[in-house]
CSV table of C-alpha atoms and ligand atoms in Angstrom, one decimal:
chain,number,residue,atom,x,y,z
A,926,MET,CA,140.0,24.8,-0.5
A,927,ALA,CA,141.2,21.6,-2.2
A,928,LEU,CA,142.0,21.7,-5.9
A,929,GLY,CA,142.0,25.5,-6.0
A,930,LEU,CA,138.2,25.6,-6.3
A,931,LYS,CA,136.5,28.5,-4.7
A,932,ASN,CA,134.6,28.0,-1.5
A,933,VAL,CA,130.8,28.6,-2.1
A,934,HIS,CA,130.5,30.2,1.3
A,935,LYS,CA,133.3,32.7,0.4
A,936,MET,CA,131.6,33.4,-2.9
A,937,PHE,CA,128.4,34.3,-1.2
A,938,LEU,CA,130.1,36.5,1.4
A,939,GLN,CA,132.0,38.3,-1.4
A,940,GLY,CA,128.8,38.8,-3.4
A,941,SER,CA,130.0,36.9,-6.4
A,942,LYS,CA,127.8,35.2,-8.9
A,943,PRO,CA,128.1,31.4,-9.3
A,944,PRO,CA,130.8,30.5,-11.8
A,945,PRO,CA,129.8,28.5,-14.9
A,946,ARG,CA,130.9,25.2,-13.3
A,947,TYR,CA,128.0,25.5,-10.8
A,948,ILE,CA,125.3,26.4,-13.3
A,949,VAL,CA,122.8,23.6,-13.8
A,950,LYS,CA,122.1,22.6,-17.3
A,951,GLU,CA,119.0,21.0,-18.7
A,952,SER,CA,119.2,17.3,-18.1
A,953,LYS,CA,116.9,14.3,-17.7
A,954,PHE,CA,116.2,15.6,-14.2
A,955,GLY,CA,114.8,18.9,-15.6
A,956,LEU,CA,115.7,22.4,-14.5
A,957,VAL,CA,115.6,23.9,-11.1
A,958,ASP,CA,112.1,24.7,-9.8
A,959,ARG,CA,112.2,26.0,-6.3
A,960,SER,CA,108.5,25.6,-5.5
A,961,PRO,CA,107.1,22.4,-6.8
A,962,PRO,CA,104.0,20.8,-5.0
A,963,LEU,CA,104.4,19.4,-1.5
A,964,ALA,CA,105.2,15.7,-1.4
A,965,PRO,CA,102.3,13.9,0.3
A,966,ILE,CA,104.7,11.5,2.2
A,967,PRO,CA,103.3,10.0,5.4
A,968,THR,CA,104.3,10.7,8.9
A,969,ILE,CA,104.9,7.4,10.8
A,970,ASN,CA,105.1,7.1,14.5
A,971,LEU,CA,107.9,4.7,15.4
A,972,SER,CA,106.8,4.3,18.9
A,973,LEU,CA,103.4,3.0,17.7
A,974,LEU,CA,105.2,0.4,15.5
A,975,LEU,CA,107.0,-0.8,18.6
A,976,SER,CA,104.3,-0.4,21.2
A,977,SER,CA,102.4,-3.6,20.7
A,978,SER,CA,103.0,-6.9,19.0
A,979,PRO,CA,101.7,-7.1,16.3
A,980,ALA,CA,102.0,-3.4,15.5
A,981,PRO,CA,98.8,-1.5,14.6
A,982,ASP,CA,97.6,-2.3,11.1
A,983,GLU,CA,97.1,1.4,10.2
A,984,GLU,CA,100.7,2.3,11.0
A,985,LEU,CA,102.1,-0.8,9.2
A,986,GLU,CA,100.0,0.0,6.1
A,987,LYS,CA,101.3,3.6,6.0
A,988,LEU,CA,104.8,2.2,6.2
A,989,ARG,CA,104.2,-0.4,3.5
A,990,SER,CA,102.8,2.3,1.2
A,991,ALA,CA,105.6,4.7,2.0
A,992,LEU,CA,108.3,2.1,1.2
A,993,ASP,CA,106.9,1.0,-2.1
A,994,SER,CA,105.8,4.4,-3.5
A,995,TRP,CA,108.1,7.2,-2.1
A,996,GLY,CA,110.9,5.3,-0.4
A,997,CYS,CA,110.7,8.2,2.1
A,998,PHE,CA,108.7,9.1,5.2
A,999,LEU,CA,108.7,11.4,8.1
A,1000,MET,CA,109.3,9.7,11.4
A,1001,THR,CA,108.0,10.9,14.8
A,1002,GLY,CA,108.0,8.9,18.1
A,1003,HIS,CA,111.7,8.2,17.6
A,1004,GLY,CA,112.6,9.1,21.2
A,1005,ILE,CA,115.2,11.8,20.5
A,1006,PRO,CA,114.1,15.0,22.4
A,1007,PRO,CA,113.4,18.1,20.3
A,1008,SER,CA,116.0,20.0,22.4
A,1009,TYR,CA,118.7,17.5,21.5
A,1010,LEU,CA,117.8,17.8,17.7
A,1011,LYS,CA,118.0,21.6,18.1
A,1012,LYS,CA,121.5,21.2,19.7
A,1013,VAL,CA,122.7,19.2,16.7
A,1014,LEU,CA,121.4,21.7,14.2
A,1015,ASN,CA,122.9,24.6,16.2
A,1016,ALA,CA,126.3,23.0,16.5
A,1017,THR,CA,126.3,22.3,12.7
A,1018,LYS,CA,125.5,25.9,11.9
A,1019,GLU,CA,128.2,27.1,14.3
A,1020,PHE,CA,130.8,24.8,12.7
A,1021,PHE,CA,130.0,26.1,9.2
A,1022,GLU,CA,130.0,29.7,10.3
A,1023,LEU,CA,133.5,29.5,11.6
A,1024,PRO,CA,136.1,31.3,9.5
A,1025,ILE,CA,137.1,29.2,6.5
A,1026,GLU,CA,140.7,28.8,7.7
A,1027,GLN,CA,139.5,27.1,10.9
A,1028,LYS,CA,137.4,24.7,9.0
A,1029,GLU,CA,140.2,23.9,6.6
A,1030,LYS,CA,142.1,22.1,9.4
A,1031,TYR,CA,139.5,19.4,8.8
A,1032,SER,CA,139.6,19.4,5.0
A,1033,ARG,CA,139.7,16.3,2.9
A,1034,ARG,CA,143.4,15.2,2.8
A,1035,SER,CA,143.4,14.4,-0.9
A,1036,SER,CA,141.3,15.3,-3.9
A,1037,ASN,CA,139.5,11.9,-3.9
A,1038,ASP,CA,139.3,11.5,-0.1
A,1039,GLY,CA,135.6,10.9,0.8
A,1040,GLU,CA,136.0,12.1,4.4
A,1041,GLY,CA,136.6,15.6,5.8
A,1042,TYR,CA,135.4,19.1,5.1
A,1043,GLY,CA,135.0,20.3,1.5
A,1044,GLY,CA,132.9,20.4,-1.6
A,1045,ASP,CA,132.4,17.9,-4.4
A,1046,ILE,CA,134.9,15.3,-5.3
A,1047,ILE,CA,135.8,15.9,-8.9
A,1048,PHE,CA,135.5,13.0,-11.3
A,1049,SER,CA,135.2,15.0,-14.6
A,1050,GLU,CA,135.6,18.4,-16.1
A,1051,LYS,CA,132.0,18.4,-17.2
A,1052,GLN,CA,130.6,17.8,-13.7
A,1053,VAL,CA,128.2,20.4,-12.4
A,1054,LEU,CA,129.3,21.5,-8.9
A,1055,ASP,CA,127.0,21.7,-5.9
A,1056,TRP,CA,126.4,24.9,-4.1
A,1057,SER,CA,127.3,23.4,-0.7
A,1058,ASN,CA,130.0,22.5,1.7
A,1059,ARG,CA,130.0,19.2,3.6
A,1060,LEU,CA,131.8,17.6,6.5
A,1061,ALA,CA,131.7,13.8,5.9
A,1062,LEU,CA,133.0,11.4,8.7
A,1063,LYS,CA,133.0,7.7,9.1
A,1064,LEU,CA,131.7,6.8,12.6
A,1065,LEU,CA,131.7,3.0,12.5
A,1066,PRO,CA,133.5,0.7,12.6
A,1067,GLU,CA,135.2,2.5,15.5
A,1068,ASP,CA,138.7,1.4,14.4
A,1069,GLN,CA,138.2,3.2,11.1
A,1070,ARG,CA,137.5,6.6,12.7
A,1071,ARG,CA,139.9,9.4,11.5
A,1072,LEU,CA,139.8,11.5,14.6
A,1073,GLU,CA,142.1,14.2,13.1
A,1074,LEU,CA,139.1,15.1,10.9
A,1075,TRP,CA,136.7,15.4,13.9
A,1076,PRO,CA,136.3,19.1,14.7
A,1077,GLU,CA,137.2,20.3,18.2
A,1078,ILE,CA,135.2,23.5,17.7
A,1079,PRO,CA,132.5,24.5,18.4
A,1080,ASP,CA,132.3,23.3,21.9
A,1081,GLY,CA,130.2,20.2,22.2
A,1082,PHE,CA,130.5,19.2,18.6
A,1083,ARG,CA,132.7,16.2,19.3
A,1084,GLU,CA,130.4,15.0,22.0
A,1085,ILE,CA,127.5,15.1,19.4
A,1086,LEU,CA,129.7,13.1,17.1
A,1087,HIS,CA,129.9,10.4,19.7
A,1088,ASP,CA,126.3,10.5,21.0
A,1089,TYR,CA,124.0,11.3,18.2
A,1090,PRO,CA,125.0,8.4,15.9
A,1091,VAL,CA,124.4,5.9,18.7
A,1092,LYS,CA,120.8,7.2,19.0
A,1093,ILE,CA,120.4,7.0,15.2
A,1094,LYS,CA,122.0,3.5,15.0
A,1095,GLY,CA,119.4,2.2,17.5
A,1096,ILE,CA,116.6,3.5,15.3
A,1097,LEU,CA,118.2,2.1,12.1
A,1098,ASP,CA,118.5,-1.4,13.6
A,1099,LEU,CA,114.8,-1.2,14.6
A,1100,LEU,CA,113.8,-0.1,11.1
A,1101,PHE,CA,115.7,-3.0,9.5
A,1102,LYS,CA,113.9,-5.4,11.7
A,1103,ILE,CA,110.5,-3.8,11.1
A,1104,MET,CA,111.0,-3.8,7.3
A,1105,ALA,CA,112.1,-7.5,7.3
A,1106,LYS,CA,109.0,-8.4,9.3
A,1107,LEU,CA,106.8,-6.4,6.9
A,1108,LEU,CA,108.2,-8.5,4.0
A,1109,LYS,CA,107.6,-11.7,6.0
A,1110,LEU,CA,111.3,-12.3,6.3
A,1111,GLU,CA,113.4,-13.4,9.3
A,1112,GLU,CA,114.0,-10.3,11.5
A,1113,ASP,CA,117.7,-10.2,10.8
A,1114,SER,CA,117.6,-10.8,7.0
A,1115,PHE,CA,118.8,-7.2,6.2
A,1116,LEU,CA,121.0,-6.7,9.2
A,1117,ASN,CA,122.9,-9.8,8.5
A,1118,GLN,CA,123.7,-8.6,5.0
A,1119,PHE,CA,125.1,-5.3,6.3
A,1120,GLY,CA,127.3,-7.3,8.5
A,1121,GLU,CA,128.9,-6.9,12.0
A,1122,ARG,CA,131.3,-4.3,10.7
A,1123,ALA,CA,128.7,-2.3,8.7
A,1124,LEU,CA,129.7,1.3,8.1
A,1125,LEU,CA,127.9,4.2,9.8
A,1126,LEU,CA,128.6,7.6,8.1
A,1127,ALA,CA,127.7,11.2,9.0
A,1128,ARG,CA,127.4,14.0,6.6
A,1129,PHE,CA,126.9,17.5,7.8
A,1130,ASN,CA,125.6,19.6,4.9
A,1131,PHE,CA,125.8,23.4,4.6
A,1132,TYR,CA,124.1,25.3,1.9
A,1133,PRO,CA,125.0,29.0,1.8
A,1134,PRO,CA,122.5,31.4,0.2
A,1135,CYS,CA,123.0,32.1,-3.5
A,1136,ARG,CA,122.1,35.2,-5.4
A,1137,ASN,CA,121.1,33.1,-8.4
A,1138,PRO,CA,119.1,30.3,-6.7
A,1139,ASN,CA,117.3,29.2,-9.8
A,1140,GLU,CA,120.6,28.4,-11.6
A,1141,VAL,CA,122.3,26.2,-9.1
A,1142,LEU,CA,121.6,23.2,-6.9
A,1143,GLY,CA,122.8,22.6,-3.3
A,1144,LEU,CA,122.9,18.9,-4.1
A,1145,LYS,CA,122.5,17.3,-7.5
A,1146,PRO,CA,119.9,14.6,-8.0
A,1147,HIS,CA,121.0,11.3,-6.5
A,1148,SER,CA,119.7,8.3,-4.6
A,1149,ASP,CA,121.6,7.5,-1.4
A,1150,LYS,CA,124.3,4.8,-1.6
A,1151,SER,CA,123.2,3.7,1.9
A,1152,GLY,CA,120.9,1.1,3.3
A,1153,VAL,CA,118.9,3.8,5.0
A,1154,THR,CA,119.6,7.4,5.6
A,1155,ILE,CA,118.2,9.3,8.6
A,1156,LEU,CA,118.1,13.0,7.8
A,1157,LEU,CA,117.8,15.8,10.3
A,1158,GLN,CA,116.6,18.8,8.2
A,1159,ASP,CA,117.0,22.4,9.0
A,1160,ASP,CA,113.9,23.3,11.1
A,1161,GLU,CA,113.4,26.7,9.4
A,1162,VAL,CA,114.6,26.6,5.8
A,1163,GLU,CA,113.3,24.0,3.4
A,1164,GLY,CA,115.2,22.8,0.3
A,1165,LEU,CA,114.9,19.1,0.0
A,1166,GLN,CA,113.0,17.8,-3.0
A,1167,ILE,CA,112.1,14.2,-4.0
A,1168,SER,CA,111.3,12.8,-7.4
A,1169,LYS,CA,108.4,10.6,-8.2
A,1170,ASP,CA,107.3,9.5,-11.7
A,1171,HIS,CA,109.7,12.1,-13.1
A,1172,GLU,CA,108.2,15.0,-11.2
A,1173,TRP,CA,109.7,17.0,-8.3
A,1174,PHE,CA,108.0,17.5,-4.9
A,1175,LYS,CA,109.0,19.5,-1.9
A,1176,VAL,CA,109.7,17.5,1.3
A,1177,PRO,CA,107.9,19.3,4.1
A,1178,VAL,CA,109.7,20.5,7.2
A,1179,VAL,CA,107.8,19.0,10.2
A,1180,PRO,CA,109.1,20.1,13.6
A,1181,HIS,CA,111.0,17.3,15.5
A,1182,ALA,CA,110.4,14.7,12.7
A,1183,LEU,CA,113.3,13.0,11.1
A,1184,VAL,CA,113.3,12.2,7.4
A,1185,VAL,CA,113.8,8.5,6.6
A,1186,ASN,CA,115.2,8.1,3.1
A,1187,ILE,CA,115.7,4.6,1.8
A,1188,GLY,CA,119.0,4.1,0.0
A,1189,ASP,CA,120.0,1.9,-3.0
A,1190,GLN,CA,121.4,-0.9,-0.8
A,1191,MET,CA,117.9,-1.6,0.5
A,1192,GLN,CA,116.4,-1.4,-2.9
A,1193,ILE,CA,118.9,-4.1,-4.0
A,1194,MET,CA,118.4,-6.3,-1.0
A,1195,SER,CA,114.6,-6.1,-1.2
A,1196,ASN,CA,114.8,-7.0,-4.9
A,1197,GLY,CA,113.2,-3.7,-5.8
A,1198,ILE,CA,110.2,-4.0,-3.4
A,1199,ILE,CA,111.4,-1.1,-1.3
A,1200,LYS,CA,112.3,2.0,-3.3
A,1201,SER,CA,115.3,4.3,-3.1
A,1202,PRO,CA,114.1,7.8,-4.2
A,1203,VAL,CA,116.0,10.3,-6.3
A,1204,HIS,CA,116.3,13.6,-4.4
A,1205,ARG,CA,118.0,16.9,-4.6
A,1206,VAL,CA,118.4,20.1,-2.7
A,1207,VAL,CA,117.6,23.7,-3.9
A,1208,VAL,CA,119.1,26.8,-2.3
A,1209,ASN,CA,117.7,29.9,-0.9
A,1210,PRO,CA,118.5,33.5,-2.0
A,1211,GLU,CA,118.8,34.9,1.5
A,1212,LYS,CA,118.9,32.1,4.1
A,1213,LEU,CA,121.5,29.5,4.7
A,1214,ARG,CA,120.4,25.9,5.3
A,1215,VAL,CA,122.0,23.0,7.1
A,1216,SER,CA,121.1,19.3,7.4
A,1217,VAL,CA,122.7,16.2,9.0
A,1218,SER,CA,122.4,12.8,7.5
A,1219,ILE,CA,123.5,9.6,9.2
A,1220,SER,CA,123.5,6.5,7.0
A,1221,ASN,CA,124.6,2.9,7.1
A,1222,GLU,CA,126.3,0.8,4.4
A,1223,ALA,CA,127.3,-2.9,4.2
A,1224,GLU,CA,130.8,-3.9,5.2
A,1225,GLN,CA,133.0,-2.9,2.3
A,1226,ASP,CA,134.1,-6.4,1.4
A,1227,LYS,CA,130.8,-8.0,1.8
A,1228,GLU,CA,128.7,-8.9,-1.2
A,1229,ILE,CA,125.1,-7.8,-1.0
A,1230,GLY,CA,122.2,-8.9,-3.2
A,1231,PRO,CA,118.5,-9.6,-3.2
A,1232,VAL,CA,117.3,-11.7,-0.2
A,1233,PRO,CA,116.6,-15.2,-1.8
A,1234,GLU,CA,113.1,-15.3,-0.3
A,1235,LEU,CA,112.2,-12.2,-2.3
A,1236,VAL,CA,113.1,-13.8,-5.6
A,1237,ASP,CA,110.7,-16.1,-7.4
A,1238,GLU,CA,109.0,-16.6,-10.8
A,1239,LYS,CA,106.7,-13.7,-10.3
A,1240,ARG,CA,109.5,-11.4,-9.2
A,1241,PRO,CA,112.7,-12.4,-10.9
A,1242,ARG,CA,116.0,-11.2,-9.6
A,1243,LEU,CA,116.4,-7.6,-10.5
A,1244,TYR,CA,120.0,-6.9,-9.3
A,1245,ARG,CA,123.3,-8.7,-9.4
A,1246,ASN,CA,125.3,-9.2,-6.2
A,1247,VAL,CA,127.6,-6.3,-5.6
A,1248,LYS,CA,130.5,-5.4,-3.4
A,1249,ASN,CA,131.5,-1.9,-2.3
A,1250,TYR,CA,128.4,-0.3,-3.8
A,1251,GLY,CA,129.2,3.0,-2.2
A,1252,ALA,CA,132.1,3.7,-4.6
A,1253,ILE,CA,129.9,2.9,-7.6
A,1254,ASN,CA,127.2,5.2,-6.5
A,1255,LEU,CA,129.5,8.1,-5.6
A,1256,GLU,CA,131.0,8.2,-9.1
A,1257,CYS,CA,127.6,7.9,-10.8
A,1258,PHE,CA,126.2,10.7,-8.6
A,1259,GLN,CA,129.0,13.1,-9.6
A,1260,LYS,CA,128.5,12.3,-13.3
A,1261,GLY,CA,124.8,12.8,-13.1
A,1262,GLU,CA,124.0,9.1,-13.7
A,1263,VAL,CA,121.5,6.8,-11.9
A,1264,ALA,CA,123.8,4.4,-10.0
A,1265,ILE,CA,121.4,1.6,-9.3
A,1266,GLU,CA,120.8,1.1,-13.0
A,1267,THR,CA,124.4,-0.1,-13.3
A,1268,VAL,CA,123.8,-3.1,-11.1
A,1269,ARG,CA,120.4,-4.1,-12.7
A,1270,ILE,CA,120.4,-7.4,-14.5
B,1856,AKG,O1,120.2,18.4,2.8
B,1856,AKG,C1,119.3,17.6,2.6
B,1856,AKG,O2,118.1,17.9,2.9
B,1856,AKG,C2,119.5,16.3,1.9
B,1856,AKG,C3,120.9,15.8,2.1
B,1856,AKG,C4,121.1,14.5,1.3
B,1856,AKG,O3,120.4,14.1,0.5
B,1856,AKG,C5,122.3,13.7,1.6
B,1856,AKG,O4,123.1,14.0,2.5
B,1856,AKG,O5,122.4,12.6,1.0
B,1857,FE2,FE1,120.8,12.1,-0.2
């Protein structure tokens, strides 16, 4: 494992307790509570939003309210068959259950490399470490793929890496158009800001069980650095929590539904109308959990900022224009800071 850190999976298999660097301390985000109330986030049927023009008022209203209150909703009617989603989850589990040495072939190549297999990137000695392993890969633009980090095992995993993101990208593009129309903007207002060479990133998350589940987090509180993240949750084990008005709520596991999580780049572009929620992941004492997130980000050299039509006297500009927001967010996340506050005017 990079940096001589222990692998959390190995620690679980060996029955060791989490070392001090993993223990969550009291912070502005509160302590670990593994069973907060269920988040009443809506389930929205994408096919209904697309079926007729204009889309049904009831579905649009649910979307509007999800975007400005939770910044998160469950999406059905997305067109990806349940059997395919199951295949993605199974392949993810199989990859993480491989012997550690086999996975290490795909490890991050340096301590601050954002891609590959591993744990947290270390920014400071004080950083609390996450009880998880990840495999992070850039999928688009195609000429930036680092295929040496794309696992060849288990069988079919590479095929999933090629096919699944194409399906998700189609959904993302539709969502950006629907959100623009909802805010009475030109359909491509958001898509144009992300640019022709927008990034598409995959993150496969693996949370081994932990014998002290109330003392660690699988993933620290953060808001996503993306435009939008589409998350495929484990269909058996819950763990994702979302924060609203400084309280934590459990995100329900709904079979075959994908979780749509708005990221900071959409909050910036929409001048704060669409919210990017802070969320975290708790771990289970007995069961492992996996999840797969696919997210987009603006082209690295492209400046993003609030869409001009969303700035007026009543709603002054909330965020400055910013380039390469992903890097700002990543560092804040590891330090336990709220990234979007650093670009607020
Ligand atoms: O594992 C999960 O449910 C959430 C993962 C997540 O928040 C992320 O990958 O950004
Ligand atoms: Fe996230």
